[in-house]
Coordinates of C-alpha atoms in Angstrom, one line a residue:
X1 CA 3.9 -19.4 -12.4
X2 CA 3.3 -23.1 -12.7
X3 CA 6.1 -25.5 -11.9
X4 CA 8.2 -26.4 -15.0
X5 CA 9.4 -30.0 -14.8
X6 CA 12.1 -29.3 -17.3
X7 CA 13.8 -27.0 -14.7
X8 CA 13.5 -29.4 -11.8
X9 CA 17.1 -30.8 -12.2
X10 CA 18.7 -27.3 -12.2
X11 CA 16.9 -26.5 -8.9
X12 CA 17.9 -29.6 -7.2
X13 CA 14.4 -31.0 -7.2
X14 CA 13.0 -33.9 -9.3
X15 CA 9.7 -34.3 -11.0
X16 CA 7.8 -37.3 -12.3
X17 CA 4.3 -38.3 -13.3
X18 CA 2.3 -40.1 -10.7
X19 CA -0.2 -42.8 -11.5
X20 CA -2.9 -40.3 -12.5
X21 CA -0.6 -38.5 -15.0
X22 CA -0.1 -35.4 -12.8
X23 CA 3.3 -34.1 -11.9
X24 CA 4.6 -34.8 -8.4
X25 CA 7.5 -32.8 -7.1
X26 CA 10.1 -34.2 -4.7
X27 CA 12.2 -31.9 -2.6
X28 CA 15.8 -31.1 -3.4
X29 CA 18.5 -33.4 -2.0
X30 CA 19.7 -32.5 1.5
X31 CA 22.3 -29.7 1.3
X32 CA 21.2 -28.6 -2.2
X33 CA 20.1 -24.9 -2.2
X34 CA 17.8 -24.2 -5.1
X35 CA 18.0 -20.8 -6.9
X36 CA 15.5 -18.2 -5.8
X37 CA 12.4 -18.8 -8.0
X38 CA 10.7 -15.5 -6.8
X39 CA 7.6 -17.3 -5.6
X40 CA 7.0 -20.0 -8.2
X41 CA 4.0 -22.3 -7.8
X42 CA 4.5 -25.1 -5.4
X43 CA 2.8 -27.8 -7.3
X44 CA 1.9 -28.3 -11.0
X45 CA -1.8 -28.0 -11.6
X46 CA -2.8 -26.9 -8.1
X47 CA -3.9 -23.3 -7.5
X48 CA -1.3 -21.4 -5.5
X49 CA -2.2 -20.9 -1.8
X50 CA 0.7 -18.8 -0.4
X51 CA 1.7 -19.6 3.1
X52 CA 4.3 -18.1 5.4
X53 CA 7.9 -18.6 4.4
X54 CA 9.8 -21.2 6.3
X55 CA 11.5 -20.0 9.5
X56 CA 15.2 -19.2 9.4
X57 CA 17.1 -21.9 11.2
X58 CA 19.1 -19.6 13.6
X59 CA 22.6 -20.6 12.4
X60 CA 25.2 -18.2 13.7
X61 CA 22.7 -16.2 15.8
X62 CA 24.8 -16.4 18.9
X63 CA 27.9 -15.1 17.1
X64 CA 25.8 -12.4 15.4
X65 CA 24.3 -11.1 18.6
X66 CA 27.7 -11.2 20.4
X67 CA 29.2 -9.0 17.8
X68 CA 26.3 -6.5 17.9
X69 CA 26.5 -6.3 21.7
X70 CA 30.3 -5.7 21.6
X71 CA 29.5 -2.8 19.3
X72 CA 27.0 -1.3 21.8
X73 CA 23.9 -2.4 20.0
X74 CA 21.1 -3.8 22.3
X75 CA 19.5 -7.0 21.1
X76 CA 16.2 -7.9 22.8
X77 CA 15.4 -11.6 22.9
X78 CA 12.7 -11.7 25.6
X79 CA 9.3 -13.1 24.7
X80 CA 7.4 -10.0 25.4
X81 CA 9.4 -7.9 23.0
X82 CA 9.3 -10.5 20.2
X83 CA 5.5 -10.9 20.6
X84 CA 5.0 -7.3 19.4
X85 CA 6.4 -8.3 16.0
X86 CA 4.5 -11.5 15.5
X87 CA 2.2 -10.1 12.8
X88 CA 1.4 -6.9 10.8
X89 CA -1.7 -4.9 10.3
X90 CA -3.1 -7.7 8.0
X91 CA -3.1 -10.2 10.9
X92 CA -2.8 -13.2 8.6
X93 CA 1.0 -13.6 8.3
X94 CA 2.4 -14.9 11.5
X95 CA 6.1 -15.2 12.4
X96 CA 8.5 -14.3 15.1
X97 CA 12.1 -13.0 15.1
X98 CA 14.9 -14.4 17.1
X99 CA 15.5 -11.0 18.5
X100 CA 14.7 -7.3 18.0
X101 CA 17.0 -4.2 17.6
X102 CA 15.6 -0.7 17.8
X103 CA 17.6 1.5 15.5
X104 CA 18.9 4.7 17.1
X105 CA 21.1 6.1 14.3
X106 CA 22.6 5.4 10.9
X107 CA 25.8 4.1 12.6
X108 CA 23.6 1.8 14.7
X109 CA 21.9 0.4 11.6
X110 CA 25.2 0.1 9.7
X111 CA 26.6 -2.1 12.5
X112 CA 23.5 -4.3 12.2
X113 CA 23.8 -4.7 8.4
X114 CA 27.6 -5.4 8.5
X115 CA 27.1 -8.1 11.1
X116 CA 24.2 -9.5 9.2
X117 CA 26.2 -9.9 6.1
X118 CA 29.1 -11.5 8.0
X119 CA 26.9 -14.1 9.7
X120 CA 24.2 -14.4 7.0
X121 CA 21.4 -13.4 9.4
X122 CA 18.1 -12.2 7.8
X123 CA 17.1 -8.6 8.8
X124 CA 13.5 -7.5 8.5
X125 CA 12.9 -3.7 8.8
X126 CA 9.7 -2.4 10.3
X127 CA 8.2 1.1 10.9
X128 CA 4.5 1.3 11.6
X129 CA 4.0 -2.4 10.6
X130 CA 1.0 -1.4 8.4
X131 CA 1.7 -4.0 5.7
X132 CA -1.0 -6.6 5.0
X133 CA 0.9 -9.4 3.3
X134 CA 3.5 -10.1 6.0
X135 CA 6.2 -7.8 4.5
X136 CA 7.2 -6.5 7.9
X137 CA 6.9 -9.9 9.7
X138 CA 10.2 -11.5 10.5
X139 CA 10.2 -15.3 10.0
X140 CA 13.2 -15.7 12.2
X141 CA 16.3 -13.6 12.3
X142 CA 16.4 -10.0 13.4
X143 CA 13.5 -7.5 13.4
X144 CA 15.0 -4.0 13.0
X145 CA 12.5 -1.6 14.6
X146 CA 13.0 1.9 13.0
X147 CA 10.7 3.8 15.4
X148 CA 13.7 4.7 17.5
X149 CA 14.6 7.2 14.8
X150 CA 11.6 9.5 15.0
X151 CA 12.7 13.2 14.9
X152 CA 12.2 16.1 12.6
X153 CA 15.8 17.1 12.1
X154 CA 15.4 20.4 10.2
X155 CA 12.7 22.5 8.5
X156 CA 13.8 24.8 5.6
X157 CA 11.0 27.3 5.0
X158 CA 12.8 29.0 2.2
X159 CA 13.2 25.8 0.1
X160 CA 10.0 24.2 1.6
X161 CA 11.9 21.0 2.7
X162 CA 11.9 19.0 5.9
X163 CA 14.7 16.6 6.9
X164 CA 13.2 13.8 9.1
X165 CA 14.4 10.5 10.5
X166 CA 12.8 7.6 8.7
X167 CA 11.1 6.0 11.6
X168 CA 8.9 9.0 12.3
X169 CA 5.2 8.5 11.9
X170 CA 3.4 10.9 9.6
X171 CA 1.3 12.3 12.5
X172 CA 4.4 13.2 14.4
X173 CA 5.9 15.0 11.4
X174 CA 2.6 16.8 10.8
X175 CA 2.4 18.0 14.4
X176 CA 5.9 19.7 14.1
X177 CA 5.1 21.2 10.7
X178 CA 1.7 22.5 11.6
X179 CA 3.0 24.5 14.5
X180 CA 4.8 26.5 11.9
X181 CA 1.9 26.7 9.5
X182 CA 3.3 24.0 7.2
X183 CA 2.2 20.6 6.1
X184 CA 3.4 17.5 4.3
X185 CA 2.6 17.2 0.6
X186 CA 1.3 13.7 0.2
X187 CA 1.0 11.0 2.9
X188 CA -0.8 7.7 3.2
X189 CA -4.3 7.7 4.7
X190 CA -3.0 6.0 7.9
X191 CA -1.0 8.4 9.9
X192 CA 0.7 5.6 12.0
X193 CA 2.8 4.6 9.0
X194 CA 6.5 5.7 9.0
X195 CA 8.0 8.0 6.5
X196 CA 10.8 5.6 5.6
X197 CA 8.4 2.7 5.1
X198 CA 6.0 4.8 3.0
X199 CA 8.6 6.1 0.5
X200 CA 9.8 2.5 0.1
X201 CA 6.4 1.3 -1.2
X202 CA 4.7 4.4 -2.6
X203 CA 2.2 6.1 -0.3
X204 CA -1.2 7.1 -1.8
X205 CA -3.4 9.9 -0.6
X206 CA -6.6 11.5 -2.1
X207 CA -4.3 14.3 -3.4
X208 CA -2.1 11.8 -5.3
X209 CA -3.9 12.9 -8.5
X210 CA -2.1 16.3 -8.1
X211 CA 1.1 15.4 -6.4
X212 CA 1.8 11.8 -7.1
X213 CA 2.8 9.2 -4.5
X214 CA 4.7 10.1 -1.3
X215 CA 7.9 8.6 -2.6
X216 CA 7.9 11.3 -5.3
X217 CA 8.0 14.0 -2.6
X218 CA 11.4 12.7 -1.4
X219 CA 14.4 14.8 -2.8
X220 CA 17.2 13.2 -0.8
X221 CA 17.9 10.3 1.6
X222 CA 20.5 8.9 4.0
X223 CA 20.6 5.2 3.3
X224 CA 22.4 2.3 4.9
X225 CA 23.2 -0.2 2.2
X226 CA 22.7 -3.9 2.8
X227 CA 26.5 -4.2 3.3
X228 CA 26.5 -1.5 6.0
X229 CA 27.7 1.6 4.1
X230 CA 26.1 5.0 5.0
X231 CA 25.4 6.9 1.8
X232 CA 23.6 10.2 1.1
X233 CA 21.7 10.0 -2.2
X234 CA 19.5 12.1 -4.4
X235 CA 18.8 12.6 -8.1
X236 CA 22.2 14.2 -8.5
X237 CA 24.2 12.4 -5.8
X238 CA 24.4 8.6 -6.0
X239 CA 21.3 8.7 -8.2
X240 CA 21.2 5.0 -9.0
X241 CA 20.9 4.1 -5.3
X242 CA 18.3 6.8 -4.9
X243 CA 16.1 5.3 -7.7
X244 CA 16.5 1.8 -6.4
X245 CA 15.6 2.6 -2.8
X246 CA 12.5 4.7 -3.6
X247 CA 9.6 2.3 -4.3
X248 CA 12.1 -0.5 -3.8
X249 CA 10.3 -2.4 -1.0
X250 CA 13.3 -2.4 1.3
X251 CA 15.5 -4.5 -1.0
X252 CA 18.4 -2.1 -1.7
X253 CA 18.9 -0.3 1.6
X254 CA 17.5 0.9 4.9
X255 CA 16.3 4.5 4.8
X256 CA 17.5 6.3 8.0
X257 CA 16.8 9.9 7.0
X258 CA 14.7 11.6 4.3
X259 CA 14.4 15.1 2.9
X260 CA 10.7 15.6 2.0
X261 CA 9.0 18.4 0.2
X262 CA 6.5 20.4 2.3
X263 CA 4.0 23.1 1.7
X264 CA 1.9 25.7 3.4
X265 CA -0.9 24.3 5.6
X266 CA -4.3 24.7 4.1
X267 CA -7.7 23.3 5.3
X268 CA -9.7 21.9 2.4
X269 CA -13.3 22.1 1.3
X270 CA -14.8 18.7 0.5
X271 CA -17.7 17.9 -1.9
X272 CA -19.4 14.7 -2.7
X273 CA -21.5 13.3 -5.6
X274 CA -23.4 10.0 -5.5
X275 CA -23.8 7.3 -8.1
X276 CA -25.7 4.0 -8.4
X277 CA -23.5 3.0 -11.4
X278 CA -19.9 2.1 -10.7
X279 CA -18.6 2.6 -14.2
X280 CA -20.3 6.0 -14.4
X281 CA -18.6 7.0 -11.2
X282 CA -15.2 5.9 -12.5
X283 CA -15.7 7.8 -15.8
X284 CA -16.5 10.9 -13.8
X285 CA -13.5 10.4 -11.6
X286 CA -11.3 10.3 -14.7
X287 CA -12.9 13.4 -16.1
X288 CA -12.2 15.2 -12.9
X289 CA -8.6 14.1 -12.9
X290 CA -8.0 15.0 -16.5
X291 CA -9.3 18.5 -15.8
X292 CA -6.5 19.0 -13.3
X293 CA -8.9 21.4 -11.6
X294 CA -9.1 19.8 -8.1
X295 CA -6.6 19.2 -5.3
X296 CA -8.1 15.9 -4.1
X297 CA -10.3 13.3 -5.7
X298 CA -11.3 9.7 -5.2
X299 CA -14.1 7.2 -5.0
X300 CA -15.4 5.4 -1.9
X301 CA -18.2 2.9 -2.3
X302 CA -20.7 0.9 -0.2
X303 CA -20.8 -2.2 -2.3
X304 CA -21.4 -1.2 -5.9
X305 CA -24.9 0.3 -5.3
X306 CA -23.8 3.4 -3.5
X307 CA -20.7 5.1 -5.0
X308 CA -19.3 8.3 -3.6
X309 CA -17.1 10.6 -5.7
X310 CA -15.3 13.0 -3.5
X311 CA -13.4 16.1 -4.7
X312 CA -11.8 18.9 -2.7
X313 CA -9.9 22.1 -2.9
X314 CA -7.2 24.0 -1.1
X315 CA -8.0 27.2 -3.0
X316 CA -11.2 29.1 -3.4
X317 CA -10.4 30.3 -7.0
X318 CA -9.8 26.7 -8.1
X319 CA -13.1 25.6 -6.5
X320 CA -15.0 28.3 -8.3
X321 CA -13.4 27.5 -11.6
X322 CA -14.2 23.8 -11.1
X323 CA -17.9 24.4 -10.4
X324 CA -18.1 26.7 -13.5
X325 CA -16.3 24.5 -16.0
X326 CA -16.2 20.9 -14.8
X327 CA -19.1 20.2 -12.4
X328 CA -21.8 20.7 -15.1
X329 CA -20.2 17.7 -17.0
X330 CA -20.5 15.3 -14.1
X331 CA -23.4 12.9 -13.9
X332 CA -23.4 12.3 -10.2
X333 CA -26.4 13.1 -7.9
X334 CA -26.7 15.1 -4.7
X335 CA -27.4 13.1 -1.6
X336 CA -31.1 14.0 -1.7
X337 CA -31.4 13.0 -5.4
X338 CA -29.5 9.8 -4.7
X339 CA -31.7 8.9 -1.7
X340 CA -34.9 9.3 -3.8
X341 CA -33.6 7.3 -6.7
X342 CA -32.3 4.5 -4.4
X343 CA -35.7 4.4 -2.6
X344 CA -37.4 4.0 -5.9
X345 CA -35.0 1.3 -7.0
X346 CA -35.7 -0.8 -3.9
X347 CA -39.4 -0.1 -3.9
X348 CA -39.6 -1.9 -7.2
X349 CA -37.4 -4.7 -5.9
X350 CA -38.7 -5.7 -2.4
X351 CA -36.7 -8.9 -2.4
X352 CA -33.5 -6.7 -2.2
X353 CA -34.8 -5.0 1.0
X354 CA -32.0 -6.5 3.2
X355 CA -29.4 -4.8 1.0
X356 CA -31.3 -1.5 1.2
X357 CA -31.4 -1.7 5.0
X358 CA -27.7 -2.5 5.1
X359 CA -26.8 0.5 2.9
X360 CA -29.0 2.8 5.1
X361 CA -27.3 1.6 8.3
X362 CA -23.9 2.0 6.7
X363 CA -24.7 5.6 5.6
X364 CA -25.9 6.5 9.2
X365 CA -22.6 5.2 10.6
X366 CA -20.1 6.3 8.0
X367 CA -21.1 9.7 6.5
X368 CA -21.1 11.5 9.9
X369 CA -17.4 10.5 10.3
X370 CA -16.5 12.9 7.4
X371 CA -18.3 15.8 9.0
X372 CA -17.3 15.6 12.7
X373 CA -17.5 19.1 14.1
X374 CA -14.0 18.9 15.8
X375 CA -12.5 18.5 12.3
X376 CA -14.5 21.3 10.6
X377 CA -14.3 25.1 10.7
X378 CA -16.3 27.4 8.4
X379 CA -17.2 24.4 6.2
X380 CA -13.5 23.4 5.7
X381 CA -11.9 20.1 6.8
X382 CA -9.0 20.9 9.0
X383 CA -7.2 17.5 8.6
X384 CA -8.3 15.3 5.8
X385 CA -5.9 12.5 6.7
X386 CA -7.1 12.2 10.3
X387 CA -10.7 12.2 9.1
X388 CA -10.3 9.5 6.4
X389 CA -7.9 7.4 8.5
X390 CA -10.3 7.4 11.4
X391 CA -13.2 6.4 9.1
X392 CA -11.2 3.7 7.3
X393 CA -9.8 2.0 10.4
X394 CA -13.0 2.3 12.4
X395 CA -15.3 1.0 9.8
X396 CA -13.1 -1.3 7.7
X397 CA -10.3 -2.3 10.1
X398 CA -10.3 -5.3 12.3
X399 CA -7.9 -7.7 13.9
X400 CA -7.4 -8.9 10.4
X401 CA -7.2 -6.6 7.4
X402 CA -7.4 -8.0 3.9
X403 CA -7.0 -5.4 1.2
X404 CA -5.9 -6.8 -2.2
X405 CA -5.5 -4.1 -4.8
X406 CA -4.6 -3.5 -8.4
X407 CA -3.3 -0.5 -10.4
X408 CA -3.7 0.0 -14.1
X409 CA -3.5 2.7 -16.8
X410 CA -6.5 4.9 -17.3
X411 CA -7.8 3.0 -20.3
X412 CA -8.0 -0.3 -18.5
X413 CA -9.2 0.9 -15.1
X414 CA -13.0 0.8 -15.3
X415 CA -13.0 -2.7 -16.8
X416 CA -10.5 -4.0 -14.2
X417 CA -12.5 -2.5 -11.3
X418 CA -15.8 -4.0 -12.6
X419 CA -14.2 -7.4 -12.9
X420 CA -12.7 -7.1 -9.4
X421 CA -16.2 -6.1 -8.2
X422 CA -17.6 -9.4 -9.5
X423 CA -15.0 -11.1 -7.3
X424 CA -16.0 -9.1 -4.3
X425 CA -19.7 -10.1 -4.8
X426 CA -18.7 -13.7 -5.1
X427 CA -16.8 -13.8 -1.8
X428 CA -18.4 -11.2 0.4
X429 CA -21.8 -9.7 1.1
X430 CA -20.4 -6.5 2.5
X431 CA -17.5 -4.6 1.1
X432 CA -16.1 -1.3 -0.2
X433 CA -13.9 -0.1 -3.0
X434 CA -11.5 2.8 -2.7
X435 CA -10.3 4.2 -6.1
X436 CA -7.7 7.0 -6.6
X437 CA -5.6 8.5 -9.4
X438 CA -1.8 8.7 -9.0
X439 CA 0.1 11.2 -11.0
X440 CA 3.0 9.6 -12.8
X441 CA 6.1 11.7 -13.6
X442 CA 7.5 10.2 -16.8
X443 CA 9.3 6.9 -17.0
X444 CA 11.4 7.0 -13.9
X445 CA 13.6 4.0 -12.9
X446 CA 11.9 3.9 -9.5
X447 CA 8.6 3.0 -11.2
X448 CA 9.9 -0.1 -13.0
X449 CA 9.2 -2.8 -10.4
X450 CA 6.7 -1.1 -8.2
X451 CA 3.1 -0.3 -7.6
X452 CA 3.1 2.1 -10.6
X453 CA 1.3 0.6 -13.7
X454 CA 4.0 0.0 -16.3
X455 CA 2.0 1.5 -19.1
X456 CA 0.5 4.5 -17.3
X457 CA 0.8 7.8 -19.0
X458 CA 0.1 11.0 -17.0
X459 CA -1.9 9.1 -14.3
X460 CA -2.2 5.6 -13.0
X461 CA -5.3 4.5 -11.3
X462 CA -5.6 2.2 -8.3
X463 CA -8.4 0.4 -6.5
X464 CA -8.4 -1.3 -3.1
X465 CA -10.9 -4.1 -2.6
X466 CA -11.8 -4.1 1.1
X467 CA -14.1 -6.8 2.5
X468 CA -16.0 -6.0 5.7
X469 CA -15.9 -8.9 8.2
X470 CA -15.4 -9.7 11.8
X471 CA -12.2 -11.6 12.7
X472 CA -12.6 -15.3 12.6
X473 CA -15.5 -15.6 10.2
X474 CA -13.3 -16.7 7.3
X475 CA -10.5 -19.1 7.1
X476 CA -7.0 -18.1 6.0
X477 CA -7.4 -20.2 2.8
X478 CA -10.7 -18.5 2.0
X479 CA -9.2 -15.1 2.3
X480 CA -6.1 -16.1 0.3
X481 CA -8.3 -17.5 -2.4
X482 CA -10.1 -14.2 -2.5
X483 CA -6.9 -12.2 -2.7
X484 CA -5.5 -14.5 -5.5
X485 CA -8.7 -13.9 -7.5
X486 CA -8.2 -10.1 -7.3
X487 CA -4.5 -10.5 -8.2
X488 CA -5.5 -12.6 -11.2
X489 CA -7.6 -9.7 -12.4
X490 CA -4.4 -7.6 -12.2
X491 CA -2.6 -10.2 -14.3
X492 CA -5.4 -10.1 -16.9
X493 CA -5.2 -6.3 -17.3
X494 CA -1.4 -6.1 -17.2
X495 CA -1.2 -3.6 -14.4
X496 CA 0.5 -3.7 -11.0
X497 CA -0.3 -3.9 -7.3
X498 CA 0.2 -1.5 -4.4
X499 CA 1.3 -4.5 -2.3
X500 CA 3.1 -6.8 -4.5
X501 CA 5.4 -8.4 -1.9
X502 CA 5.2 -10.7 1.0
X503 CA 2.5 -13.4 0.7
X504 CA 1.6 -12.6 -2.9
X505 CA 5.1 -12.4 -4.3
X506 CA 4.4 -15.4 -6.6
X507 CA 2.6 -12.9 -8.8
X508 CA 5.6 -10.7 -9.3
X509 CA 7.3 -12.7 -12.1
X510 CA 4.0 -13.4 -13.8
X511 CA 3.1 -9.7 -13.8
X512 CA 6.4 -8.1 -14.7
X513 CA 8.0 -10.8 -16.8
X514 CA 11.3 -12.7 -16.5
X515 CA 13.5 -10.0 -18.1
X516 CA 12.6 -7.2 -15.6
X517 CA 12.5 -9.5 -12.5
X518 CA 15.9 -11.2 -13.4
X519 CA 17.5 -7.8 -13.9
X520 CA 16.3 -6.5 -10.5
X521 CA 17.3 -9.9 -8.9
X522 CA 20.8 -9.5 -10.3
X523 CA 21.0 -5.9 -8.9
X524 CA 19.7 -7.2 -5.5
X525 CA 22.4 -9.9 -5.4
X526 CA 25.1 -7.5 -6.2
X527 CA 23.9 -5.0 -3.6
X528 CA 23.1 -7.6 -0.9
X529 CA 25.5 -10.6 -1.3
X530 CA 24.0 -12.5 1.6
X531 CA 20.4 -11.7 0.5
X532 CA 19.7 -10.8 4.1
X533 CA 17.8 -7.5 3.9
X534 CA 14.1 -8.0 4.0
X535 CA 14.1 -11.5 2.6
X536 CA 10.9 -13.2 1.4
X537 CA 9.3 -9.8 0.5
X538 CA 10.2 -9.6 -3.2
X539 CA 13.1 -12.0 -3.9

């Protein structure tokens, strides 16, 4: 959103035209606190380059920590502890808390939030820290580390539910469940993310086409509100809080426990088709999803010349039905057919040989990761999340991780991805795209200001745009410009973003509109009078 000079006076700032006719902005007078603009543009006519929020000044920190310590809460202020929280998985947002508290119980977290409201100290919650836009980076104030709450409290086999502490990583939850022949329903591809952090933002797996996001598998929660109340909530008990916290990006409460749906453990059988045309691959993905005949589906690409449509099954009967009724309609190639076709393409275009060699080397490195013998038995993949997580973080991860994304309705998705692909080609010579479908369960309140496309019916579709680079090759401004270009594609197609907080929050009001954002901002201020819980993420 560009700066509006007509609103300068109400915000405490002033604006005037400089000698060249452009607007210049003067800061507000000392002591004047402008209203939260939800990430408005900094200067009129200058493309937005989001930087870290300003560091909190530290006012009342001593009184705040004294109160916590008197309540038996340990606050760590040593340099070594704080250094572990300087950045997140993205590696581009850099900050440091004044101190760190490791949450041990809901009572523990409640004491933190009550003191934070009293002394107006910002609190940034963190589980696995796998954000990429600085959402879990504390720019001063307190970092609340939730990994101290990492137990499976109870497993109910009759109702197929598991009660877990919110700081538990998905791999720890899976280890407990699989000893009993059980499994989670839907989890993010990276197993070192926490359950509480995941349900606060969504959580997308290759089986999201069937089950929806991880947040939709939560049936109840224990939540500490921003004012320090401990509340149990579900669709029937305190439902408004339940809907606000799910997919709420940590704005309306700290999840301390969650009751999650579970299912019987099943290995899956994975299949792949190959495409040299990205639109054709997306069309076939949507055909597969509409058929509702698979348990998993998605697209992984190597640039836009080699596109891999994957689909998998937990059940032999579903697999047979799919190959009888849906597979004949798909236009993808087998690996051998694709190799021959690709060889012919580059034989006729010798000037593109470097790209051909890159694709070949990439194939030799990447595809074996999906067929490692320790993860296969009788042709079935024993743990899809470990396999895909290992591949993604080995071959795409780095000290810096830049993964802008967009999510749209089915009708807009192919055009949006193709336009995003043009951005990728402009900025990077090597990249991948990761496309999935996400089942949407009606018009739930939790979807309203979230990663779910606002106009999606039945399924939303998401694409991650993942450059491949070594740390240090690109400047922060270059990477931010790339991300902004992808986010602009999202604006054009009226969708949403998986990660719409942190360093890209300036797009929130432009994407969702003033009415929706102002309503949620009013709810945030009512729930969090000091605006202290996870500041600078959304509001």
